[in-house]
PDB file of C-alpha atoms in Angstrom:
ATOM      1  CA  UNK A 240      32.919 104.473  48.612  1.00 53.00           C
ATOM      2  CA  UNK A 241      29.658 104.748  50.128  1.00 54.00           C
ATOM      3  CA  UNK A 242      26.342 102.582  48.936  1.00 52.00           C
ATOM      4  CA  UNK A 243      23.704 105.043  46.607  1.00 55.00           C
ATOM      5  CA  UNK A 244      21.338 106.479  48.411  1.00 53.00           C
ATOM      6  CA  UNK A 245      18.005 106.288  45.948  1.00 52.00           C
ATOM      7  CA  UNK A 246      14.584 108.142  46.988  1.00 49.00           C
ATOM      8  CA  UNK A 247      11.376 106.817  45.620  1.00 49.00           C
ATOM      9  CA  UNK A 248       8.772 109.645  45.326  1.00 50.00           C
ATOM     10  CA  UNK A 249       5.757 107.322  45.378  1.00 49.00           C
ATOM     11  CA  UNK A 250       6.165 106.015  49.610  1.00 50.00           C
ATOM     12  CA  UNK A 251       8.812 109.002  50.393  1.00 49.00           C
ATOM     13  CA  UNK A 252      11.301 106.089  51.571  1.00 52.00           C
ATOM     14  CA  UNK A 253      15.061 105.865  50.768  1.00 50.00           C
ATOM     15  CA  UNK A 254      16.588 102.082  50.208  1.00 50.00           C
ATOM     16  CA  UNK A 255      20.048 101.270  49.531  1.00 55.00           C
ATOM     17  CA  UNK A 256      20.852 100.401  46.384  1.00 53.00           C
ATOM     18  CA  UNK A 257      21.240  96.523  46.400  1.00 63.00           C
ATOM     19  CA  UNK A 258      18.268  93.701  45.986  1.00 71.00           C
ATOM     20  CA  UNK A 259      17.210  91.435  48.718  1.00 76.00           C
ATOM     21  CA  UNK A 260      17.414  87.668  48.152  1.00 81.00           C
ATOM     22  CA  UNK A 261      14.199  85.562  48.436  1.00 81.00           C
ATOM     23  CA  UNK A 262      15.369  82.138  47.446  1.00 80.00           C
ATOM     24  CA  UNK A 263      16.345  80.927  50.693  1.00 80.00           C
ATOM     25  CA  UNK A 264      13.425  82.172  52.377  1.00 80.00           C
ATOM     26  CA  UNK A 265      11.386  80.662  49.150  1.00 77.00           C
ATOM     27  CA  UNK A 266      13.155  77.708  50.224  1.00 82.00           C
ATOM     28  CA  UNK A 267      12.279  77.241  53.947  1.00 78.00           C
ATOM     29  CA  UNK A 268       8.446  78.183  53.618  1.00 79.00           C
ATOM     30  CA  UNK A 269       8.484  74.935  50.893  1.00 77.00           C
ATOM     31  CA  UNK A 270      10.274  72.336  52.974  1.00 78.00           C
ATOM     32  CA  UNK A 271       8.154  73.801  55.704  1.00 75.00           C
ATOM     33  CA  UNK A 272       4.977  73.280  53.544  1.00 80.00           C
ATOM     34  CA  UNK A 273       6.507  69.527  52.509  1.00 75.00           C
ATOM     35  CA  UNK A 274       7.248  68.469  56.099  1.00 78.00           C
ATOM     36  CA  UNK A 275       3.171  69.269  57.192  1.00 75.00           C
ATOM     37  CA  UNK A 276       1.700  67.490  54.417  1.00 71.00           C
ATOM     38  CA  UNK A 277       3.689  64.636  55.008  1.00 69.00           C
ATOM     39  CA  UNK A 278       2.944  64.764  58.466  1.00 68.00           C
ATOM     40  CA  UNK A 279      -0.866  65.076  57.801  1.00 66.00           C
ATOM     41  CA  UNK A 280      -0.869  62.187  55.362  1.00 66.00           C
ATOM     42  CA  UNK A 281       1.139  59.901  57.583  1.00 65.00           C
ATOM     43  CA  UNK A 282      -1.325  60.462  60.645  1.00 56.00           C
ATOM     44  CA  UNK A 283      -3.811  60.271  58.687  1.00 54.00           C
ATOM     45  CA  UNK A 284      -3.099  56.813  57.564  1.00 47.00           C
ATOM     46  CA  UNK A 285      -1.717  55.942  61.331  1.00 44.00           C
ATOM     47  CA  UNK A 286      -5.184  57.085  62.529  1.00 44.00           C
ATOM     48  CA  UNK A 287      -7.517  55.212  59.385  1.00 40.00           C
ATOM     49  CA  UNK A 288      -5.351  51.970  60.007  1.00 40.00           C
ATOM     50  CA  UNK A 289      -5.892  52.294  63.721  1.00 41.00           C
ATOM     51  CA  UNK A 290      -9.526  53.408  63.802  1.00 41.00           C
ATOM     52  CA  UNK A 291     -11.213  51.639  60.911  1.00 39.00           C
ATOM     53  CA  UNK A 292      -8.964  48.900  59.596  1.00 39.00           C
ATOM     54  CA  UNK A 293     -10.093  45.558  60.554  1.00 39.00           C
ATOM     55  CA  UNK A 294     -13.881  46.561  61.781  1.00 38.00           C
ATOM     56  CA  UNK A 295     -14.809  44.292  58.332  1.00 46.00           C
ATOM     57  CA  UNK A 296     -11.405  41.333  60.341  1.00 65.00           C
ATOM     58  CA  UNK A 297     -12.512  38.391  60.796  1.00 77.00           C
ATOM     59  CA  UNK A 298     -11.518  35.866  63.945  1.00 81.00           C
ATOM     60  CA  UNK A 299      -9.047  33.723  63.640  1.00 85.00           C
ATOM     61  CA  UNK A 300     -10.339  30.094  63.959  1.00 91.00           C
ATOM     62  CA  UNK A 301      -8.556  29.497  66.988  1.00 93.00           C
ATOM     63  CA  UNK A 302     -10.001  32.138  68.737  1.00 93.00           C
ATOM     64  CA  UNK A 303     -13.190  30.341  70.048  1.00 94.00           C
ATOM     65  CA  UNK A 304     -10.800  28.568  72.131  1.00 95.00           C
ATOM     66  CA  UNK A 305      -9.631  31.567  73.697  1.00 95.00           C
ATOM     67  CA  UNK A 306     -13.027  32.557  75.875  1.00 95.00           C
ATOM     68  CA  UNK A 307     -12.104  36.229  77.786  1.00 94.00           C
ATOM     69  CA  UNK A 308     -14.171  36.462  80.957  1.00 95.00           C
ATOM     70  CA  UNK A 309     -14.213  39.408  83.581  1.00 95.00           C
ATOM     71  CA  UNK A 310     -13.998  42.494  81.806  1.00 95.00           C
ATOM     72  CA  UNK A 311     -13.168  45.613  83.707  1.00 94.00           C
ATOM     73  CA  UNK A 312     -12.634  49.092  83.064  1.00 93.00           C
ATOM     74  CA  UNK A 313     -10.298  51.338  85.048  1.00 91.00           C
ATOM     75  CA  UNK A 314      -8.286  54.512  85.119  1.00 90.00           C
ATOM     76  CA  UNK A 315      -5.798  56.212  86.262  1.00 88.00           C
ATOM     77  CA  UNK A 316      -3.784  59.726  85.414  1.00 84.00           C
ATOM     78  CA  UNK A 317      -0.203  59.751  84.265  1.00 75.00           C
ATOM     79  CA  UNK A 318       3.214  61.782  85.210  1.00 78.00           C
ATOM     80  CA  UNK A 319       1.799  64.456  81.873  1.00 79.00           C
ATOM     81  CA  UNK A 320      -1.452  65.066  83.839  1.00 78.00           C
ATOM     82  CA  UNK A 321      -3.687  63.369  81.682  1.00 82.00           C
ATOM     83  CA  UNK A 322      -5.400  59.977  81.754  1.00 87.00           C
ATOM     84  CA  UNK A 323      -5.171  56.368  81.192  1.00 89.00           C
ATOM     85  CA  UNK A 324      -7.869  53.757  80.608  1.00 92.00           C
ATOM     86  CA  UNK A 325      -7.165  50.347  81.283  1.00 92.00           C
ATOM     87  CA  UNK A 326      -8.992  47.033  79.826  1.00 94.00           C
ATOM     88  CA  UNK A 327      -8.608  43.986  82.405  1.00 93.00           C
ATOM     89  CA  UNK A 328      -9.993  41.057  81.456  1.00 94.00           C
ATOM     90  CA  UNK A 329      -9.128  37.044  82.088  1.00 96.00           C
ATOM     91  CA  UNK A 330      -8.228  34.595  79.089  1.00 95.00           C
ATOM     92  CA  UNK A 331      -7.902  30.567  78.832  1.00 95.00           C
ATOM     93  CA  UNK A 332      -6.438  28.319  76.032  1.00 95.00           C
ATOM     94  CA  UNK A 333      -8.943  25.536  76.082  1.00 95.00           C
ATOM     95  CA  UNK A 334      -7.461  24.152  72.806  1.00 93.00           C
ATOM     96  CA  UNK A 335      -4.595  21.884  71.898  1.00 93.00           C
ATOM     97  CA  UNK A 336      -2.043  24.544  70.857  1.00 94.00           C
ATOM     98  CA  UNK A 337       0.345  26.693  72.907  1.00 95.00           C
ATOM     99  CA  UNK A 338      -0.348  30.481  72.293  1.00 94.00           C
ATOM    100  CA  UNK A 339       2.227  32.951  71.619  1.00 93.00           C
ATOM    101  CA  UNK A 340       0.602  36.033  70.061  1.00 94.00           C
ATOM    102  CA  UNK A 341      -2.914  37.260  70.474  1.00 94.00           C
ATOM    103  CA  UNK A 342      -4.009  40.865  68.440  1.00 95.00           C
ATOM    104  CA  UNK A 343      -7.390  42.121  69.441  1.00 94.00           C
ATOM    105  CA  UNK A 344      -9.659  44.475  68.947  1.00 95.00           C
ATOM    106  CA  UNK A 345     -11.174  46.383  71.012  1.00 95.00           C
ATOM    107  CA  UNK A 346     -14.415  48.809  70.204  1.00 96.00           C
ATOM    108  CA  UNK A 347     -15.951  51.657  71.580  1.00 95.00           C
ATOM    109  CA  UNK A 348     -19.339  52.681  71.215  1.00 95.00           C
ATOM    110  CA  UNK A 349     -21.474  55.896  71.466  1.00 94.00           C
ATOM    111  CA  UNK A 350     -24.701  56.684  73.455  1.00 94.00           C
ATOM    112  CA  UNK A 351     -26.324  55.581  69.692  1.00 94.00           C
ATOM    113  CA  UNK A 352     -24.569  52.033  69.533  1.00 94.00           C
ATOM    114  CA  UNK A 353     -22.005  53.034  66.574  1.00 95.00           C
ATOM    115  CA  UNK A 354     -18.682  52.676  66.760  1.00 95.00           C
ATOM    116  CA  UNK A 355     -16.824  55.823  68.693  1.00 94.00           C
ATOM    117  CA  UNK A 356     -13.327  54.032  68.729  1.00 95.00           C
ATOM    118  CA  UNK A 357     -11.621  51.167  67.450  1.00 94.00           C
ATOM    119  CA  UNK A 358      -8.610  49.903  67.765  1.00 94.00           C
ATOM    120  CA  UNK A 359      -6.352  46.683  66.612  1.00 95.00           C
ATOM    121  CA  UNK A 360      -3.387  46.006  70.152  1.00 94.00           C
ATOM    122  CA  UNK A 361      -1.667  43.073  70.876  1.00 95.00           C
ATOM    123  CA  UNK A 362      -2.906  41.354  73.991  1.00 93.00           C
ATOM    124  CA  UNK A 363      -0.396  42.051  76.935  1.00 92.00           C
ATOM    125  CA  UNK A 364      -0.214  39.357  80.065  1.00 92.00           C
ATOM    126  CA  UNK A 365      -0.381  40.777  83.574  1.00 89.00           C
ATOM    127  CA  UNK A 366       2.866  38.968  85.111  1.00 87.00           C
ATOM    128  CA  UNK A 367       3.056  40.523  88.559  1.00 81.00           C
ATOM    129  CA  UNK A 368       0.593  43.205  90.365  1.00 79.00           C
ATOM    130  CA  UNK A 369       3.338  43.869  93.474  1.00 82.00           C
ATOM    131  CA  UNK A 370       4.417  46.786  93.611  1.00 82.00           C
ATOM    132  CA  UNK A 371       2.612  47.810  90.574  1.00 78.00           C
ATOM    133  CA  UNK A 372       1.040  46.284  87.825  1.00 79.00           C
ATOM    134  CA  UNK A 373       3.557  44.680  85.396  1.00 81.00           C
ATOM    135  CA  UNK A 374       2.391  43.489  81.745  1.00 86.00           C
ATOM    136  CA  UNK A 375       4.313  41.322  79.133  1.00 87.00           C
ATOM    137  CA  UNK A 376       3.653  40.167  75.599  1.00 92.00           C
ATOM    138  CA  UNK A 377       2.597  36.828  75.245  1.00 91.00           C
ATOM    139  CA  UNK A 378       5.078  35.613  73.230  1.00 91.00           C
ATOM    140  CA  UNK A 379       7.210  36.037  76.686  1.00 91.00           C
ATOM    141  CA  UNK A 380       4.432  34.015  78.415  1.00 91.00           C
ATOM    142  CA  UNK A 381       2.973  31.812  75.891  1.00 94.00           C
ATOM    143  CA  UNK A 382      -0.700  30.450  76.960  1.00 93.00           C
ATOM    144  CA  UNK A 383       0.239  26.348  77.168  1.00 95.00           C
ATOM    145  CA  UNK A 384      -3.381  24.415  76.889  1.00 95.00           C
ATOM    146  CA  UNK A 385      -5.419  24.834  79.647  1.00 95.00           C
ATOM    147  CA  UNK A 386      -3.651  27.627  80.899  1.00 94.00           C
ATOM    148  CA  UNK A 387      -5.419  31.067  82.118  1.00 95.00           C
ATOM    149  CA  UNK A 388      -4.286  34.494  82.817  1.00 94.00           C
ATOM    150  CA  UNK A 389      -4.852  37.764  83.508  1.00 93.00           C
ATOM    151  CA  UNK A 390      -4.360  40.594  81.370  1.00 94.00           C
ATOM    152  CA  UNK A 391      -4.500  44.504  80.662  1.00 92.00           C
ATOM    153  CA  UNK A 392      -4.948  46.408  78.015  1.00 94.00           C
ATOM    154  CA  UNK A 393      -3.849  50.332  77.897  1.00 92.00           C
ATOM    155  CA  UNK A 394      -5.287  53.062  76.240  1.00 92.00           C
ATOM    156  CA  UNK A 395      -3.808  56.342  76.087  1.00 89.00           C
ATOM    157  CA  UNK A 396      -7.240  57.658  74.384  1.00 89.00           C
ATOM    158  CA  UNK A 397     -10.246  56.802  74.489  1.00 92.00           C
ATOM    159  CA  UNK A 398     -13.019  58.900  72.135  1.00 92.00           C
ATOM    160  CA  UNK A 399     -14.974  61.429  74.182  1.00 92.00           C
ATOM    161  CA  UNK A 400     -18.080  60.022  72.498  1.00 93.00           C
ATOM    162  CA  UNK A 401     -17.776  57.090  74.108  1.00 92.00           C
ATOM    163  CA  UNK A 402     -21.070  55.530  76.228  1.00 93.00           C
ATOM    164  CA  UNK A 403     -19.116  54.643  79.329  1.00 91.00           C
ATOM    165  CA  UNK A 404     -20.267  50.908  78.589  1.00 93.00           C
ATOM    166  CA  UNK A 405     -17.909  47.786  78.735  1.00 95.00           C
ATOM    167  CA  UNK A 406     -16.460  48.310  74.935  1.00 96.00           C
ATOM    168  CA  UNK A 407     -16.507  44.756  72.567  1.00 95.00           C
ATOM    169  CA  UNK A 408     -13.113  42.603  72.446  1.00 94.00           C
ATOM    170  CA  UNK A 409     -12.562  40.610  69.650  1.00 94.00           C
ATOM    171  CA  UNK A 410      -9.441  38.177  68.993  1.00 94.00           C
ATOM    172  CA  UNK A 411      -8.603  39.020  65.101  1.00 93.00           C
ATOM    173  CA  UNK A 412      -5.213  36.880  64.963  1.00 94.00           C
ATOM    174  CA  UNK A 413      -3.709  33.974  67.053  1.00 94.00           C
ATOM    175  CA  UNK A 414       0.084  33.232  66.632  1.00 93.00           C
ATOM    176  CA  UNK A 415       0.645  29.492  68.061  1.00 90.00           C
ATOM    177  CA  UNK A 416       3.618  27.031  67.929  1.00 83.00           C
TER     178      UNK A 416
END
């Protein structure tokens, strides 16, 4: 038995005589639809956390025995073809306390002194520079008193608004044992 062959006088088209189903394509387009709002609202919130949250931080106390000296911007391009900016500096522990976790934060500004970027990173220690430059967390090298090291900071972006100038690097939390 063939399928009824039905002419519609309006277009001049023939259809066979059996609806389509829309639910699963119904279905789709609204997990679709769910999957890029989440994903707008969680990078959103990455991006606010990163960007904004802790411009209003305060230092930790033990920070003003943690003087960084010799700031230094560099860059370099990665395997993808785009950029890198690094953040050298020097720090010493001139307190009583060995230091196992430093967070700072490090701002950008524009041409107009406001804030471009910001960003909250832990501090990573430079523990060899032969063959290349090798970083570790502090808590791997923890900062005994009176000890001073090297270190890098990496930034995969920086804001294209950004002056060029040194940017501002300010300790926000100090783990110590």
């Amino acid at each position: 038995m063939e399928p009824e062959i039905t002419s519609t006088e309006s277009t001049g088209q023939s259809s066979i005589g059996r609806e389509r189903n829309w639910a699963p394509l119904a279905i789709a387009v609204a997990v679709g639809i769910v999957i890029v709002v989440a994903g707008l609202l969680l990078s959103g919130r990455a991006r606010h956390a990163q960007d904004s949250g802790g411009l209003s931080g305060t230092p930790d106390p033990y920070a003003a025995r943690l003087p960084i000296t010799n700031l230094a911007m560099s860059e370099s391009s990665n395997l993808a073809g785009g950029k890198v900016t690094y953040l050298d500096g020097h720090i010493t522990n001139t307190g009583d306390r060995t230091v196992n976790e430093v967070v700072v934060q490090v701002t950008f500004r524009d041409y107009a002194n406001k804030v471009a970027q910001s960003q909250k990173l832990p501090l990573t220690l430079i523990r060899m520079r032969e063959p290349y430059i090798d970083t570790v967390m502090v808590s791997a090298a923890p900062l005994k008193p009176g000890a001073q090291q090297d270190f890098r900071l990496n930034f995969d972006t920086v804001s294209p608004d950004w002056a060029g100038a040194l940017p501002e690097v300010q300790i926000l939390h100090v783990g110590l044992k």
